[in-house]
XYZ file of N, CA and C in Angstrom:
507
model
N 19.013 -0.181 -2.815
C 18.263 -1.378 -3.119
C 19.063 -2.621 -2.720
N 20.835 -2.414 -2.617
C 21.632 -3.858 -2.843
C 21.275 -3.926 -1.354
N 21.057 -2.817 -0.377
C 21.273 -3.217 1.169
C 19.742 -3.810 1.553
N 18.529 -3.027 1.080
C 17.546 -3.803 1.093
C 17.358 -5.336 0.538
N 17.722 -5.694 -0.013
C 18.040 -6.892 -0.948
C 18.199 -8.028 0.227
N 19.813 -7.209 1.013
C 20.807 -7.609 1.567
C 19.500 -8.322 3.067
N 18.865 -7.161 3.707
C 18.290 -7.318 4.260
C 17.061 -8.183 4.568
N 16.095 -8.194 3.444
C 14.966 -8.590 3.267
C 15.013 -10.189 2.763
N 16.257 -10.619 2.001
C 16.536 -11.950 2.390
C 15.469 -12.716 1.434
N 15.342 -12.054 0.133
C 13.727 -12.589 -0.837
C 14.221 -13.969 -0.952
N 13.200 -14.953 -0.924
C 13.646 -16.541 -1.401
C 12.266 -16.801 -2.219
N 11.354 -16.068 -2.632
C 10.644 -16.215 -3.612
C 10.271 -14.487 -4.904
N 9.692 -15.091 -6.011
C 9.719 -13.999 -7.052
C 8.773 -13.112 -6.218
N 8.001 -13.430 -6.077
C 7.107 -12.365 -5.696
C 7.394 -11.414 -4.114
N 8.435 -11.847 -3.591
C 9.171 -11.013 -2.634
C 9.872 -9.807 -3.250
N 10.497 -10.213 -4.586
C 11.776 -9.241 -5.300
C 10.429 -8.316 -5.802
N 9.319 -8.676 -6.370
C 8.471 -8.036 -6.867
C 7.428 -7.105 -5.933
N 7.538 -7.382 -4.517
C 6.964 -6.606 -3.559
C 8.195 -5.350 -3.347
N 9.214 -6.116 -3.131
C 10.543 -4.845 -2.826
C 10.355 -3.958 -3.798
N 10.224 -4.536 -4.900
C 10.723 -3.664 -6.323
C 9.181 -2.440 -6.011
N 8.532 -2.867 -5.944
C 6.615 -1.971 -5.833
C 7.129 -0.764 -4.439
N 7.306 -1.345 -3.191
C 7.844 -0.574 -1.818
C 9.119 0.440 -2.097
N 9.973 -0.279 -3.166
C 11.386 0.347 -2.920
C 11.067 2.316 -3.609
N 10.110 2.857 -2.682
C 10.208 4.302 -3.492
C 10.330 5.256 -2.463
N 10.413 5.930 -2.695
C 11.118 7.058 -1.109
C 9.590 7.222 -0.062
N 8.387 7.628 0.158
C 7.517 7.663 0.837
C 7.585 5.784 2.120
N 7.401 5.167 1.319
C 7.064 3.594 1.971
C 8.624 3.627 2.598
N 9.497 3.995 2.145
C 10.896 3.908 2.677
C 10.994 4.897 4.032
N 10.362 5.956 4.084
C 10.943 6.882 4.505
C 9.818 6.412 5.994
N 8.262 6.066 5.346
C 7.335 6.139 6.544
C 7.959 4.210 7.169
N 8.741 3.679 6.884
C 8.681 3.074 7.713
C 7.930 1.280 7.070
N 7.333 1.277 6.145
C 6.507 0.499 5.491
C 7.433 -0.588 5.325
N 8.729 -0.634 4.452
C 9.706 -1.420 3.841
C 9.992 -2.054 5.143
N 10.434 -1.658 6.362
C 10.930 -2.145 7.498
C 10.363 -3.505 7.949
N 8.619 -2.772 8.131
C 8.012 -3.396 8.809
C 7.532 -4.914 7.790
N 7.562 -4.626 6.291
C 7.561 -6.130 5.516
C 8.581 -6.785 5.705
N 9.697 -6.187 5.866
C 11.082 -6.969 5.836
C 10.763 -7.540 7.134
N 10.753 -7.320 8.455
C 10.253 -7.819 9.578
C 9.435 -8.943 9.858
N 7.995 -8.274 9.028
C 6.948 -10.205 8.957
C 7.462 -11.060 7.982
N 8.240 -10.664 6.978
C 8.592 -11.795 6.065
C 9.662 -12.354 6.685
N 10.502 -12.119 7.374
C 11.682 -12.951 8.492
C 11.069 -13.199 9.805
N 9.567 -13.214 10.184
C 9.071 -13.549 11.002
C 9.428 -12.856 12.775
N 9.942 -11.598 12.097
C 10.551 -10.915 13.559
C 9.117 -9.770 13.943
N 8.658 -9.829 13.072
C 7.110 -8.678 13.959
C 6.001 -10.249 13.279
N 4.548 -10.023 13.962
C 3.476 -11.358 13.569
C 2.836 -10.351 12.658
N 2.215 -11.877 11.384
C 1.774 -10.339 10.016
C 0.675 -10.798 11.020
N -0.535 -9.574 10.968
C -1.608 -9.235 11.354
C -2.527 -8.281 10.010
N -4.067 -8.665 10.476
C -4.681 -8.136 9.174
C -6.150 -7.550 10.326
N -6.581 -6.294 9.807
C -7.136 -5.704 10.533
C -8.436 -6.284 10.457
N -8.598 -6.796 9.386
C -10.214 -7.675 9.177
C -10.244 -9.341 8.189
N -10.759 -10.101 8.977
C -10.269 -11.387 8.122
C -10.514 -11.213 6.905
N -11.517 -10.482 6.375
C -11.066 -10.225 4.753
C -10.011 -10.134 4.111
N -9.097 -9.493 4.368
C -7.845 -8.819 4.221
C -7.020 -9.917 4.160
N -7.316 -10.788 4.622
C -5.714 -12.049 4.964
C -5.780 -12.361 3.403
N -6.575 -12.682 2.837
C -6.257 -13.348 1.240
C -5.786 -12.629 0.235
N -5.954 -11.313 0.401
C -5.592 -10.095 -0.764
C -4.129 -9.571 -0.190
N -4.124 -9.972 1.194
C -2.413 -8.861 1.426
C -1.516 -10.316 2.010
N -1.937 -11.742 1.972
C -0.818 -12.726 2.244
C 0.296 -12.478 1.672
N 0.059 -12.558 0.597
C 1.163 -12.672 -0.335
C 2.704 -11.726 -0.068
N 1.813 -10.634 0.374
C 2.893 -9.531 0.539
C 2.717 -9.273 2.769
N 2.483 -10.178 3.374
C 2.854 -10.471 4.296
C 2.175 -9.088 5.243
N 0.883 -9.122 4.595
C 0.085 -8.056 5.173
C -0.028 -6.610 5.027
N 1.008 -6.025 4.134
C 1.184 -4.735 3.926
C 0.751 -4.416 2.604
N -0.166 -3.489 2.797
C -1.018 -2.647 0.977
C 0.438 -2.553 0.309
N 1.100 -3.266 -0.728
C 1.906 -3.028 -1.435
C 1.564 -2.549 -2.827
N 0.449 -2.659 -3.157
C 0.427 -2.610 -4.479
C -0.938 -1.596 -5.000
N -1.156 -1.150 -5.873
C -2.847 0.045 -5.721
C -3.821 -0.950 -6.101
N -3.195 -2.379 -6.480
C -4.388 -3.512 -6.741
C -5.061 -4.079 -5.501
N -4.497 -3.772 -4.299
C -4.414 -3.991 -3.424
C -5.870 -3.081 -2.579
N -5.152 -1.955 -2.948
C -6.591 -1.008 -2.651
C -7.984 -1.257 -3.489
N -7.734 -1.315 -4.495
C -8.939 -1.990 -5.432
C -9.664 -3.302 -4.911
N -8.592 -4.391 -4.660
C -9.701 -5.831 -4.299
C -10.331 -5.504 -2.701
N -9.539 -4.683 -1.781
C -9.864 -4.525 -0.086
C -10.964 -4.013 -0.481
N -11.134 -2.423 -1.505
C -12.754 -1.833 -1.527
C -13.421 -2.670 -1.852
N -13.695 -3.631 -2.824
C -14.094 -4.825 -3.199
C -15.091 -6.319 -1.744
N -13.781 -6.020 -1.411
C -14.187 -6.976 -0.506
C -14.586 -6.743 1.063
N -13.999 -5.592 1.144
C -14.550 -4.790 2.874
C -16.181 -3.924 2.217
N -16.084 -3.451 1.205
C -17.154 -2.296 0.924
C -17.918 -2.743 0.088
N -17.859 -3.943 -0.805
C -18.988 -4.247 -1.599
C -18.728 -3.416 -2.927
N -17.715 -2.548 -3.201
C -17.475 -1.686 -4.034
C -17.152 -2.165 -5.649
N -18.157 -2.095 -6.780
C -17.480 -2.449 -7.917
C -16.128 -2.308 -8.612
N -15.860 -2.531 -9.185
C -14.382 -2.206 -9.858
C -14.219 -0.512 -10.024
N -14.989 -0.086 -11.233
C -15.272 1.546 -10.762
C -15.038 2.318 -9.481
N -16.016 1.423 -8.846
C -15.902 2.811 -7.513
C -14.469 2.546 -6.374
N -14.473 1.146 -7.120
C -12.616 0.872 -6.115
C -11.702 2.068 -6.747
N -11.717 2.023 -7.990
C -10.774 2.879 -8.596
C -11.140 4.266 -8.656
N -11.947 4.655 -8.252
C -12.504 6.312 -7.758
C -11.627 6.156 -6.168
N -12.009 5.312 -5.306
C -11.438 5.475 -4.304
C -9.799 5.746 -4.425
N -9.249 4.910 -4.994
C -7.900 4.485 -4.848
C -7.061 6.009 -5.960
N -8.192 6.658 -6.922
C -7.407 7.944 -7.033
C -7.555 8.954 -6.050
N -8.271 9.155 -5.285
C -8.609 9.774 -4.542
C -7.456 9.917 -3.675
N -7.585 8.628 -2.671
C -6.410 8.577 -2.044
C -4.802 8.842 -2.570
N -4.290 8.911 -4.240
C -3.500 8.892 -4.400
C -3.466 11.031 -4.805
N -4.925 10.937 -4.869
C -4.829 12.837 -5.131
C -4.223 13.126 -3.557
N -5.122 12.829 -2.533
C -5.460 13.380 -1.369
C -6.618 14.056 -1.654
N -7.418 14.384 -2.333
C -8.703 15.561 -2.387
C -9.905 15.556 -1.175
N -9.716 16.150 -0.113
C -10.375 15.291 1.258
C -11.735 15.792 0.762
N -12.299 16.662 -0.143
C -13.744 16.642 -0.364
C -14.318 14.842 -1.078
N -13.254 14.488 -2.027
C -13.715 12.981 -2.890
C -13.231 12.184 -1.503
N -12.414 12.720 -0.499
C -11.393 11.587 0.207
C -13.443 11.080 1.803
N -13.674 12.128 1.279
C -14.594 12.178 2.443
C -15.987 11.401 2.122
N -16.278 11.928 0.511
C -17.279 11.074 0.097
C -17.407 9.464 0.215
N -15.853 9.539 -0.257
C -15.488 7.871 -0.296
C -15.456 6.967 0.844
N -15.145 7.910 1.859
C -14.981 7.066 3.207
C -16.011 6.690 3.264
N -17.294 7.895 3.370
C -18.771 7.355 3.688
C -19.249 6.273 3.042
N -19.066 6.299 1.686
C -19.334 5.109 0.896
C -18.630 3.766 1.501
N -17.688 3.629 1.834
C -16.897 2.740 1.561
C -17.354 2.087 3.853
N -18.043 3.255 4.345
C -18.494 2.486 5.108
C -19.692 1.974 5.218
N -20.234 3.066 4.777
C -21.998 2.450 4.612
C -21.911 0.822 3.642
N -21.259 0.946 2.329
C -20.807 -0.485 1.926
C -20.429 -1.796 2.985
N -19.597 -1.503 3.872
C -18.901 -2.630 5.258
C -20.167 -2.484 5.927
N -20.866 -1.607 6.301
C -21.785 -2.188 7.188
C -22.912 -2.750 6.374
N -23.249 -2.506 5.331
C -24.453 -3.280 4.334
C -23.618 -4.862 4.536
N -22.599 -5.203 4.522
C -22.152 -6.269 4.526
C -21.886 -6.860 5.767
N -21.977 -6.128 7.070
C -22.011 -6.556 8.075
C -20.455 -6.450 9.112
N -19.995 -5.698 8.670
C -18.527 -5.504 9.033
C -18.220 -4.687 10.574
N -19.210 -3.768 10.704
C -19.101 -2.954 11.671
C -19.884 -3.691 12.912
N -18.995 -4.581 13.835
C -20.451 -5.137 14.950
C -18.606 -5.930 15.920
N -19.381 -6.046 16.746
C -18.542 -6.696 17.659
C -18.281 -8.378 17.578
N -17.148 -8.607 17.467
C -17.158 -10.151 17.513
C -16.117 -10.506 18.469
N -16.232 -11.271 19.743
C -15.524 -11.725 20.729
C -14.788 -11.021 21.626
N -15.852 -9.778 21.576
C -15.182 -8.469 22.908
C -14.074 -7.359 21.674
N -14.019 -8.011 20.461
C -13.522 -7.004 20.067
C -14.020 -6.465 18.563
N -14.293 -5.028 18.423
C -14.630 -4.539 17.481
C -13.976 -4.771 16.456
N -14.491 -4.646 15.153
C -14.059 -5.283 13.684
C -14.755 -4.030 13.721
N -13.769 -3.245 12.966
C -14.269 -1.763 12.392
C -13.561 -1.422 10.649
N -15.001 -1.254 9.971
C -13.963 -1.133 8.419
C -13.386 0.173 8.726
N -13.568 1.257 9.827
C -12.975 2.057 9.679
C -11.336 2.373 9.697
N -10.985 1.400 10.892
C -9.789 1.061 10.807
C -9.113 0.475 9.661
N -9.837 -0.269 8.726
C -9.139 -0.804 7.841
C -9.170 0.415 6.769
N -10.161 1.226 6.751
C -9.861 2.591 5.557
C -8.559 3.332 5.939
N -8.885 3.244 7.439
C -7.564 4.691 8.098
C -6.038 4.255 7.546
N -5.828 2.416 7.601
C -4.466 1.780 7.360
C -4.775 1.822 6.032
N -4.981 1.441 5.011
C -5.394 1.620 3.922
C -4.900 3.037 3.237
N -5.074 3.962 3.826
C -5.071 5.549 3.611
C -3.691 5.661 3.874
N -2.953 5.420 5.020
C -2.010 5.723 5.683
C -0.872 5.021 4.999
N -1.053 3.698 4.555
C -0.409 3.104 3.485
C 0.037 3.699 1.779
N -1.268 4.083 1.710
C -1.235 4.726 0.337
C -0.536 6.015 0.373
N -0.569 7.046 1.333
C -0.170 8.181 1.544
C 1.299 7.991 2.010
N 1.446 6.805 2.221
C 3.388 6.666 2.106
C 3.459 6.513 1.365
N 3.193 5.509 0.441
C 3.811 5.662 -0.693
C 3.995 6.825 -1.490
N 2.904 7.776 -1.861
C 2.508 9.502 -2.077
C 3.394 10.180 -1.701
N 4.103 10.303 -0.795
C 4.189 11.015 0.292
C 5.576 12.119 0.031
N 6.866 11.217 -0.426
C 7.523 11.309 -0.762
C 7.836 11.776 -1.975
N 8.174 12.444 -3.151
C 8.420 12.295 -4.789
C 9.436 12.662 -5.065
N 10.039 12.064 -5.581
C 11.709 12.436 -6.071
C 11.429 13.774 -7.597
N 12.416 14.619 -7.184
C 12.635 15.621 -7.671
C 12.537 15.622 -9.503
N 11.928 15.981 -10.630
C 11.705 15.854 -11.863
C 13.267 16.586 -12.121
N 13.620 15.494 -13.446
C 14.875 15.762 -13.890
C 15.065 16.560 -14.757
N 16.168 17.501 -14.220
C 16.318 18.745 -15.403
C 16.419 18.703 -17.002
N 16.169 19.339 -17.789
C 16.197 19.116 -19.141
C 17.912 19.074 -19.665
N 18.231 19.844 -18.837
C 20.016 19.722 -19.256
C 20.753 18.713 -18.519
N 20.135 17.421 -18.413
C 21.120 16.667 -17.827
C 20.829 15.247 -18.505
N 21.265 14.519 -19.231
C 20.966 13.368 -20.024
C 20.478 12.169 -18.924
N 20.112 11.228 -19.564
C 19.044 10.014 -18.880
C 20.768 8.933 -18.168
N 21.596 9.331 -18.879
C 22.578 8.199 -18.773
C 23.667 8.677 -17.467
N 23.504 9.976 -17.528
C 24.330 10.581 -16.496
C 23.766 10.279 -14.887
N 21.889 9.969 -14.678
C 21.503 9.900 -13.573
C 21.859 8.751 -13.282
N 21.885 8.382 -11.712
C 21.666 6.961 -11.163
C 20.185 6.041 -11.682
N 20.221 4.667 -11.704
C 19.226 4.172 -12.044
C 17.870 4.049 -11.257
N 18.172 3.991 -10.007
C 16.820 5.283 -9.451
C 16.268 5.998 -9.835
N 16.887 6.964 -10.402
C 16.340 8.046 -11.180
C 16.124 8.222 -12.253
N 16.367 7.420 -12.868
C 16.182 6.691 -14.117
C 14.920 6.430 -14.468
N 14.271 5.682 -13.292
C 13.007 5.369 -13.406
C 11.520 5.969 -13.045
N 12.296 6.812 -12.302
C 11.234 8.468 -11.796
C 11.213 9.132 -13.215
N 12.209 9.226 -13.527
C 12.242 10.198 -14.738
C 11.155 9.345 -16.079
N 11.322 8.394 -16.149
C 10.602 7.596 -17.024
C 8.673 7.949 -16.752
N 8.269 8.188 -14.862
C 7.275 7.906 -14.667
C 6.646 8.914 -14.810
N 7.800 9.942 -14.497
C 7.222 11.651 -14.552
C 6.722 11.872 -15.950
């Protein structure tokens, strides 16, 4: 965390509070942490796959950091109530591709009731793309899980990493 820290260069709270959400082995491992540390020092351009998206992922410099994140995008790409955001967003955190499949459909037939799927200026605006990054985001974070801590080994003996897996498990 001290070298990410070191790296990522936070000069506001809600930077330490994006690291702190990213800093878990999946988003680390796929590559995710890199690429925020990157648009927030302005060395990659943040980009958002549908102008919807710019107001819900600014903050965190374009990258799904957070599962609230998945909740307001269904919201606002799919027309999706609070409920069915949060059907989606377990889904994706099960993987269950029978719910993972229902949801997609929903969640496009929703973008196109709203008008999402059509061409604007030679280039396609597809909510599909924004489900696939969406998915691909969430499934890093997933992706990874640190190992559940043995019963014979006390809370004080682990590193504080593990400290906090152990708390979540």
């Amino acid at each position: 965390m001290r070298d990410l820290l070191r790296r990522a260069k936070p000069s506001r709270f809600d930077d330490l509070i994006a690291l702190n959400a990213l800093y878990r082995p999946g988003p680390l491992k796929s590559g995710m942490v890199d690429d925020w540390v990157e648009r927030k020092q302005g060395k990659r351009e943040v980009q958002y796959e549908l102008p919807q998206l710019e107001s819900i992922l600014a903050d965190s410099y374009g990258v799904i950091a957070y599962q609230e994140h998945v909740l307001r995008i269904a919201q606002a790409v799919a027309g999706f109530t609070l409920g069915q955001a949060d059907v989606l967003r377990k889904a994706m955190g099960k993987k269950d591709p029978k719910v993972m499949a229902k949801q997609r459909d929903a969640f496009l037939d929703g973008a196109r009731g709203k008008g999402i799927n059509r061409e604007e200026g030679g280039q396609a605006v597809r909510a599909d793309r924004a489900l696939r990054r969406l998915r691909l985001q969430q499934s890093a974070r997933h992706r990874v899980r640190a190992p559940r801590v043995s019963h014979g080994v006390s809370e004080s003996q682990l590193p504080v990493a593990l400290r906090r897996v152990a708390v979540h498990d």
